[in-house]
mmCIF file of C-alpha atoms in Angstrom:
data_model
loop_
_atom_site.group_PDB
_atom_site.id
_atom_site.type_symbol
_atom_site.label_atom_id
_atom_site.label_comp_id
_atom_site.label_asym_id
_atom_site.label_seq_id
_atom_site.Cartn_x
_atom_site.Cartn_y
_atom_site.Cartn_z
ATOM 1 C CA UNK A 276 131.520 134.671 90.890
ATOM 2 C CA UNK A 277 130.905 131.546 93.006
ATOM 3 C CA UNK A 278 131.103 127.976 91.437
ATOM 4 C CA UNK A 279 127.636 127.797 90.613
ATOM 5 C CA UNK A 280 127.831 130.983 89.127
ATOM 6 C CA UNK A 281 130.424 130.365 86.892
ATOM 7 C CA UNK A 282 128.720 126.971 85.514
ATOM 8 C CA UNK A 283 125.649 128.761 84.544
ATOM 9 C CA UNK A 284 127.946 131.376 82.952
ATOM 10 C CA UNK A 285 130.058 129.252 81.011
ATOM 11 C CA UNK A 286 126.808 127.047 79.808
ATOM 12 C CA UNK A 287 125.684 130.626 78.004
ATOM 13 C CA UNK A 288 129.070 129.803 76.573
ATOM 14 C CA UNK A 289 128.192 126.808 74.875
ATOM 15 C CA UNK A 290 130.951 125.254 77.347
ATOM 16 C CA UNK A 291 129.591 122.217 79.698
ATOM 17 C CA UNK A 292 131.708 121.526 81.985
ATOM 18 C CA UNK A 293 132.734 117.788 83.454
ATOM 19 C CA UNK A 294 133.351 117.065 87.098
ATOM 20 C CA UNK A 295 136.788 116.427 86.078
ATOM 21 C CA UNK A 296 137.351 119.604 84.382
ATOM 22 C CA UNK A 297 135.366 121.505 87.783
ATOM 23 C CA UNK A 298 138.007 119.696 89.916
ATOM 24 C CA UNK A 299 140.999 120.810 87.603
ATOM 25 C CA UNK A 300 139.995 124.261 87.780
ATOM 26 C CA UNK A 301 139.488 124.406 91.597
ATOM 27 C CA UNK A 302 142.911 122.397 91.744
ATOM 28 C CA UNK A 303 144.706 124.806 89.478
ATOM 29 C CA UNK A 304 143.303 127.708 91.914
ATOM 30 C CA UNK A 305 144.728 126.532 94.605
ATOM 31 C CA UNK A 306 148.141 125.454 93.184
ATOM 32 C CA UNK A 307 148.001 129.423 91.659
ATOM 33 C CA UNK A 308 148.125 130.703 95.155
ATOM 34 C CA UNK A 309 150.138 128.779 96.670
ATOM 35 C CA UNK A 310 152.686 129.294 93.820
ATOM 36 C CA UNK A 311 151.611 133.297 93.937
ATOM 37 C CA UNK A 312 153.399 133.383 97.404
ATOM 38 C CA UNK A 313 156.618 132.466 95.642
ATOM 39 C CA UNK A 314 156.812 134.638 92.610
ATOM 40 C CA UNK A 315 153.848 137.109 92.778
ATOM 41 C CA UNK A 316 151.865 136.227 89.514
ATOM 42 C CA UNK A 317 148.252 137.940 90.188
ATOM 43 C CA UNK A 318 147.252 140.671 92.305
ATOM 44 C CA UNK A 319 144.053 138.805 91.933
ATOM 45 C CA UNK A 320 143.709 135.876 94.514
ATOM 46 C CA UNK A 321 140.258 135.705 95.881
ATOM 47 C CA UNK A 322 138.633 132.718 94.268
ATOM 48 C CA UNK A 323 135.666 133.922 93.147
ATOM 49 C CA UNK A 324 137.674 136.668 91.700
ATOM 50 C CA UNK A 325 140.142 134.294 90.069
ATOM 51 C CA UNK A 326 136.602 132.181 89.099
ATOM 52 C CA UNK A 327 135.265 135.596 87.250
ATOM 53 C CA UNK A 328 138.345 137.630 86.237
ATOM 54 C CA UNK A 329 140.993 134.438 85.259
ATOM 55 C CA UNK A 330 138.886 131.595 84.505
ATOM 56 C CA UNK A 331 135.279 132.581 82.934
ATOM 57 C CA UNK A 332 137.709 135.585 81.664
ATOM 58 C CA UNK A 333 139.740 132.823 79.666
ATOM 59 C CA UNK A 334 136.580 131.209 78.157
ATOM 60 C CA UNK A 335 135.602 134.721 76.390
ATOM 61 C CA UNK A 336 137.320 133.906 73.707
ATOM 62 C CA UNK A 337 134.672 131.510 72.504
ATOM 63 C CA UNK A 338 132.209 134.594 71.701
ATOM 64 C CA UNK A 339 134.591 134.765 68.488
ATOM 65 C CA UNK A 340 136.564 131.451 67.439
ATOM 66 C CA UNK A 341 135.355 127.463 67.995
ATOM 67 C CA UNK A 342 137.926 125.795 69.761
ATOM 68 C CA UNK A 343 135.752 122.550 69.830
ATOM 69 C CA UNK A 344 137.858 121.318 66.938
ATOM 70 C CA UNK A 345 141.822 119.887 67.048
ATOM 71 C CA UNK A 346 144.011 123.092 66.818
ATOM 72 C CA UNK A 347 147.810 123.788 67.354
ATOM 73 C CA UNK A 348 147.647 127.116 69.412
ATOM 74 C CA UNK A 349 150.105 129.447 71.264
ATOM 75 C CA UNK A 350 149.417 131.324 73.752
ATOM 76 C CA UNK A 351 152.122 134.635 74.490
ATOM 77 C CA UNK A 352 152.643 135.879 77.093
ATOM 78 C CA UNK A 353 150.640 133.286 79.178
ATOM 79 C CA UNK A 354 152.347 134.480 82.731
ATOM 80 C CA UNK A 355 149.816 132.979 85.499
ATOM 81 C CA UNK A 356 148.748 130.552 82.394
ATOM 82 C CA UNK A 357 145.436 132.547 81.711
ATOM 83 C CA UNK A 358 144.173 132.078 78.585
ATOM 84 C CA UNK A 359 146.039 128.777 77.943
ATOM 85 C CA UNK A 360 146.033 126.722 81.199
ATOM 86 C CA UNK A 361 142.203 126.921 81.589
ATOM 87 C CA UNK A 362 141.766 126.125 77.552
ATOM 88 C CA UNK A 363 143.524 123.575 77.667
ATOM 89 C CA UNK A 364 141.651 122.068 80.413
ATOM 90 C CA UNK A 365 138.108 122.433 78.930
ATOM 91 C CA UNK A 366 139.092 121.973 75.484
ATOM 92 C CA UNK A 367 141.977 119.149 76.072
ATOM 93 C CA UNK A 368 141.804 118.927 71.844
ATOM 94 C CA UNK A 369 143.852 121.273 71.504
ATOM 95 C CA UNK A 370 147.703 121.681 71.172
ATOM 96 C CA UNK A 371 149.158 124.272 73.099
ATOM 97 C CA UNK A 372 152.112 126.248 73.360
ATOM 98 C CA UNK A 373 152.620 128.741 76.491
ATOM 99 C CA UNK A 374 155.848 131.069 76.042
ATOM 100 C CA UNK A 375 156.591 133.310 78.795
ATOM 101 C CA UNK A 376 160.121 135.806 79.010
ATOM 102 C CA UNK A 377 160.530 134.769 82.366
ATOM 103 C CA UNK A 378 162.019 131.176 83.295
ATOM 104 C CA UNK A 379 160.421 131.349 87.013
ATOM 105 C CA UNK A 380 157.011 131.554 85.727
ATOM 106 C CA UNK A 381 157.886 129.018 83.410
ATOM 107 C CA UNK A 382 158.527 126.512 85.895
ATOM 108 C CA UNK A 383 155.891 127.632 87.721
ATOM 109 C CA UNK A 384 153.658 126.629 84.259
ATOM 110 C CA UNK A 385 155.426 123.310 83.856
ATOM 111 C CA UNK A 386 154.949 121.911 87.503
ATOM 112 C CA UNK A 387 151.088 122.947 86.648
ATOM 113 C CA UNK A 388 150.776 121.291 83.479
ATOM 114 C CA UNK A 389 152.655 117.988 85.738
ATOM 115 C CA UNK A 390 150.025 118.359 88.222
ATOM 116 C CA UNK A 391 146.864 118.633 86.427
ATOM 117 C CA UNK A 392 147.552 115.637 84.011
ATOM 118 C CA UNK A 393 147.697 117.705 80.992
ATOM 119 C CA UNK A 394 148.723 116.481 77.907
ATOM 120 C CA UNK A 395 149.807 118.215 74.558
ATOM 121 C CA UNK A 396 150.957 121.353 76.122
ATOM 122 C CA UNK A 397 154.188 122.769 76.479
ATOM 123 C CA UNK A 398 155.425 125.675 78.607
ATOM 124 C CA UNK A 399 158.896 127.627 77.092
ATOM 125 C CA UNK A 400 161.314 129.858 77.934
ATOM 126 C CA UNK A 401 161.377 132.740 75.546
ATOM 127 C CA UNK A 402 161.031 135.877 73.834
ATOM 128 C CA UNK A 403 158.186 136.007 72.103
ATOM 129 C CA UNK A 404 159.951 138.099 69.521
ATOM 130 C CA UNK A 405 162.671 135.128 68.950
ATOM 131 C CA UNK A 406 159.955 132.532 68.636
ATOM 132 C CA UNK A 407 157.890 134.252 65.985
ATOM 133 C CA UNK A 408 161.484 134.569 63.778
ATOM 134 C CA UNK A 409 161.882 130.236 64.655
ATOM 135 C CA UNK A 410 158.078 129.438 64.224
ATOM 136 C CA UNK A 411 156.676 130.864 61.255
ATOM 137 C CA UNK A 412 153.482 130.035 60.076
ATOM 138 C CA UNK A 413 153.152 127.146 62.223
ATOM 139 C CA UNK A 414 150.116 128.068 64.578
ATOM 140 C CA UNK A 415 146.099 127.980 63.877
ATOM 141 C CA UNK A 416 145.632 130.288 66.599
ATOM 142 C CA UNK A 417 147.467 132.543 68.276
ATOM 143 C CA UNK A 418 146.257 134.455 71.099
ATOM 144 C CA UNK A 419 147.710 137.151 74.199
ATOM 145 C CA UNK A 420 145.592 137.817 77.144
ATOM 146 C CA UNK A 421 146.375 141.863 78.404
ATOM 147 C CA UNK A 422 149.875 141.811 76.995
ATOM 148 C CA UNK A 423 151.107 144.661 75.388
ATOM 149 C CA UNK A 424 150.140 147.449 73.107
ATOM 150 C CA UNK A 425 148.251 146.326 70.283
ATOM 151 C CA UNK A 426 150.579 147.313 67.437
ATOM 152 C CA UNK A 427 153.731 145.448 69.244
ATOM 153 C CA UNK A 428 151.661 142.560 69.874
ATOM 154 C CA UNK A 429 150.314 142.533 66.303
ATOM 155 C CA UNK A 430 153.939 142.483 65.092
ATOM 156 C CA UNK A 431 154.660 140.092 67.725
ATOM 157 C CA UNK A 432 151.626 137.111 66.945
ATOM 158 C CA UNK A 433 150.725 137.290 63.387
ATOM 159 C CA UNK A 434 154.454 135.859 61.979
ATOM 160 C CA UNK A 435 153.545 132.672 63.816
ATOM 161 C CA UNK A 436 149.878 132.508 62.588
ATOM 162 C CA UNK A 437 149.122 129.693 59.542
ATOM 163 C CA UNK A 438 148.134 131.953 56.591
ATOM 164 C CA UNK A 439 144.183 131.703 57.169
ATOM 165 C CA UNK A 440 144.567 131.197 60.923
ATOM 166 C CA UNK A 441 143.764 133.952 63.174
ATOM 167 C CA UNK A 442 145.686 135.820 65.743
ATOM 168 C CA UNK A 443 143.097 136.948 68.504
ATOM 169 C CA UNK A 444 144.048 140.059 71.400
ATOM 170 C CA UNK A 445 141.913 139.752 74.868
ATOM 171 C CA UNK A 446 141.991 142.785 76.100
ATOM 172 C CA UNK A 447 139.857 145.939 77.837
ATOM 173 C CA UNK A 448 138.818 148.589 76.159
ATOM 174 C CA UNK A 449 140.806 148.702 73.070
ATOM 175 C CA UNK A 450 139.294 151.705 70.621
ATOM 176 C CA UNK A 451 142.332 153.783 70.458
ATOM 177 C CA UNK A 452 144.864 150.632 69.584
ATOM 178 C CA UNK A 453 142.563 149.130 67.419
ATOM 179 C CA UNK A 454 143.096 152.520 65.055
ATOM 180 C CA UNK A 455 147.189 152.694 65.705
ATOM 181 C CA UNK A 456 147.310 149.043 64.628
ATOM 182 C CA UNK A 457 145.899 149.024 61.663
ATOM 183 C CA UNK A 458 148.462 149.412 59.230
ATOM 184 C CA UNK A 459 150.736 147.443 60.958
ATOM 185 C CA UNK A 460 148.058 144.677 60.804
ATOM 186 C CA UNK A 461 147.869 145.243 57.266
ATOM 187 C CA UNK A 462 151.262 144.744 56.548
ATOM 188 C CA UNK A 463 151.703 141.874 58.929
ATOM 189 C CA UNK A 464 149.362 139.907 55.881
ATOM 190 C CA UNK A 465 146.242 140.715 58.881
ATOM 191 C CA UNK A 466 143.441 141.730 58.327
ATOM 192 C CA UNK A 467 140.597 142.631 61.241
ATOM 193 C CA UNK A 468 137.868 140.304 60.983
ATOM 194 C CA UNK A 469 135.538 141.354 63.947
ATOM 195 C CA UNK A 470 135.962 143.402 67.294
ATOM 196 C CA UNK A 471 133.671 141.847 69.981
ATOM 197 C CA UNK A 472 133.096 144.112 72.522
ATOM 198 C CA UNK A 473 130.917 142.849 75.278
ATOM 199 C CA UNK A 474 131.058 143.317 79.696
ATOM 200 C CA UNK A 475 131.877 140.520 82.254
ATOM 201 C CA UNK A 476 129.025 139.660 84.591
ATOM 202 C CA UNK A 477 128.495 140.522 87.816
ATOM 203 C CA UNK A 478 131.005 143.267 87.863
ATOM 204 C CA UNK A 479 130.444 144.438 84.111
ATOM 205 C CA UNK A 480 133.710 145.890 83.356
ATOM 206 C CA UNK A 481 134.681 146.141 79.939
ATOM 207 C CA UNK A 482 135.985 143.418 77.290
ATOM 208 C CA UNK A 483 137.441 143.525 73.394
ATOM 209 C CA UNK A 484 138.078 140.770 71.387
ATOM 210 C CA UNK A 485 140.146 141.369 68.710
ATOM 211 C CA UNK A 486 140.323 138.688 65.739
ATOM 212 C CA UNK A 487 143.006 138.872 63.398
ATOM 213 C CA UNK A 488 142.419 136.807 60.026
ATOM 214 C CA UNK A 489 146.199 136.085 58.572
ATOM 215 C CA UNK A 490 145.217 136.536 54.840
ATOM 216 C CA UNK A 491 149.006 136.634 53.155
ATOM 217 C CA UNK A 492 152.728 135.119 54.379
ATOM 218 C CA UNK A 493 153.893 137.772 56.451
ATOM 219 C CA UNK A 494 157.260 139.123 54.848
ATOM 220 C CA UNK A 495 160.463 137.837 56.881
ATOM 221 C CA UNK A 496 161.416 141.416 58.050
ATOM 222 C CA UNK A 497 158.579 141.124 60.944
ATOM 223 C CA UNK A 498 158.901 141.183 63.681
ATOM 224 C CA UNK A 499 161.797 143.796 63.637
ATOM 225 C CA UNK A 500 164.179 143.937 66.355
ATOM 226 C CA UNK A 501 163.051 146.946 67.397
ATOM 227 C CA UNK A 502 159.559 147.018 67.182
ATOM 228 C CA UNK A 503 157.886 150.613 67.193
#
């Protein structure tokens, strides 16, 4: 997916992109490789690669949930900073939280949030696990990007989603985890509001978006510490 590619993508997206934002993007590609030779975040590196399977990958997550609006959101798991990093930069109304297990990629998130001028975003060192027990029902939207299982993520995500908010899973095909997850989800205080499956151009490999609705307080025994 070239550059021009991507813009006409994105526009079926309902996203319109500034020159700005463009530049930010092709800035934040080439800080990800250089940083990539350091601490090997992506097995993906060609740019129109990173352009289709990172960036316009990122955006999906329109096709279920309006981000147009000011949200508090946390992304878990962010790693190479895909979804957040690129939300943040075409939707800079939003509040974001990255959390990563890892302190190296961490830094690596931080020094990319310093470069590209980006404000109301955080990167932090954690478990995701020990940040759902400290930030209950604080977030509008949380989301993971090709995580985990389904059920551990589920268990993970939906403590620190605002009863009413919505805890969305990017993933691949997703049939079988969808089914395992379900009563888990259930008594998380989620319920499954849509599953969006759809195919990525040009290469047309497979997508699922899963959105969560939080519908009840979760009860304070989730997430367990040892999550099955």
């Amino acid at each position: 997916m070239n550059k021009d590619q991507f813009i006409k993508e994105v526009e079926k997206l309902d996203i319109f992109l500034t020159e700005e934002q463009l530049n930010q993007l092709e800035k934040f590609y080439n800080l990800l490789i250089e940083w990539n030779d350091k601490i090997n975040l992506t097995r993906i590196v060609e740019r129109e690669e990173v352009y289709l399977k990172h960036f316009y990958d990122s955006l999906t997550i329109t096709k279920v949930i309006d981000l147009s609006k000011e949200k508090k959101l946390c992304d878990v798991g962010s790693g190479a900073g895909f979804p957040g990093i690129v939300m943040k930069i075409v939707f800079p109304n939003l509040k974001i939280t990255l959390i990563d297990s890892l302190l190296k990629r961490v830094k690596y998130l931080n020094e990319i949030i310093k470069q590209l001028g980006l404000e109301n975003i955080e990167a932090i060192h954690t478990r995701a696990e020990d940040y759902a027990r400290s930030h209950r029902e604080e977030y509008d939207i949380v989301v993971a990007r090709a995580v985990a299982n389904l059920k551990v993520l589920s268990e993970l995500c939906i403590p620190m989603v605002k009863k009413y908010g919505y805890f969305i899973s990017m993933k691949a095909n997703a049939k079988e985890e969808i089914e395992e997850s379900k009563t888990i989800i259930q008594a998380l205080g989620g319920n499954i509001k849509e599953v969006f499956e759809f195919t990525l151009p040009i290469e047309e490999s497979n997508r699922s978006l899963i959105k969560i609705e939080k519908q009840r307080i979760t009860n304070k025994i989730y997430p367990r510490n040892k999550i099955k």
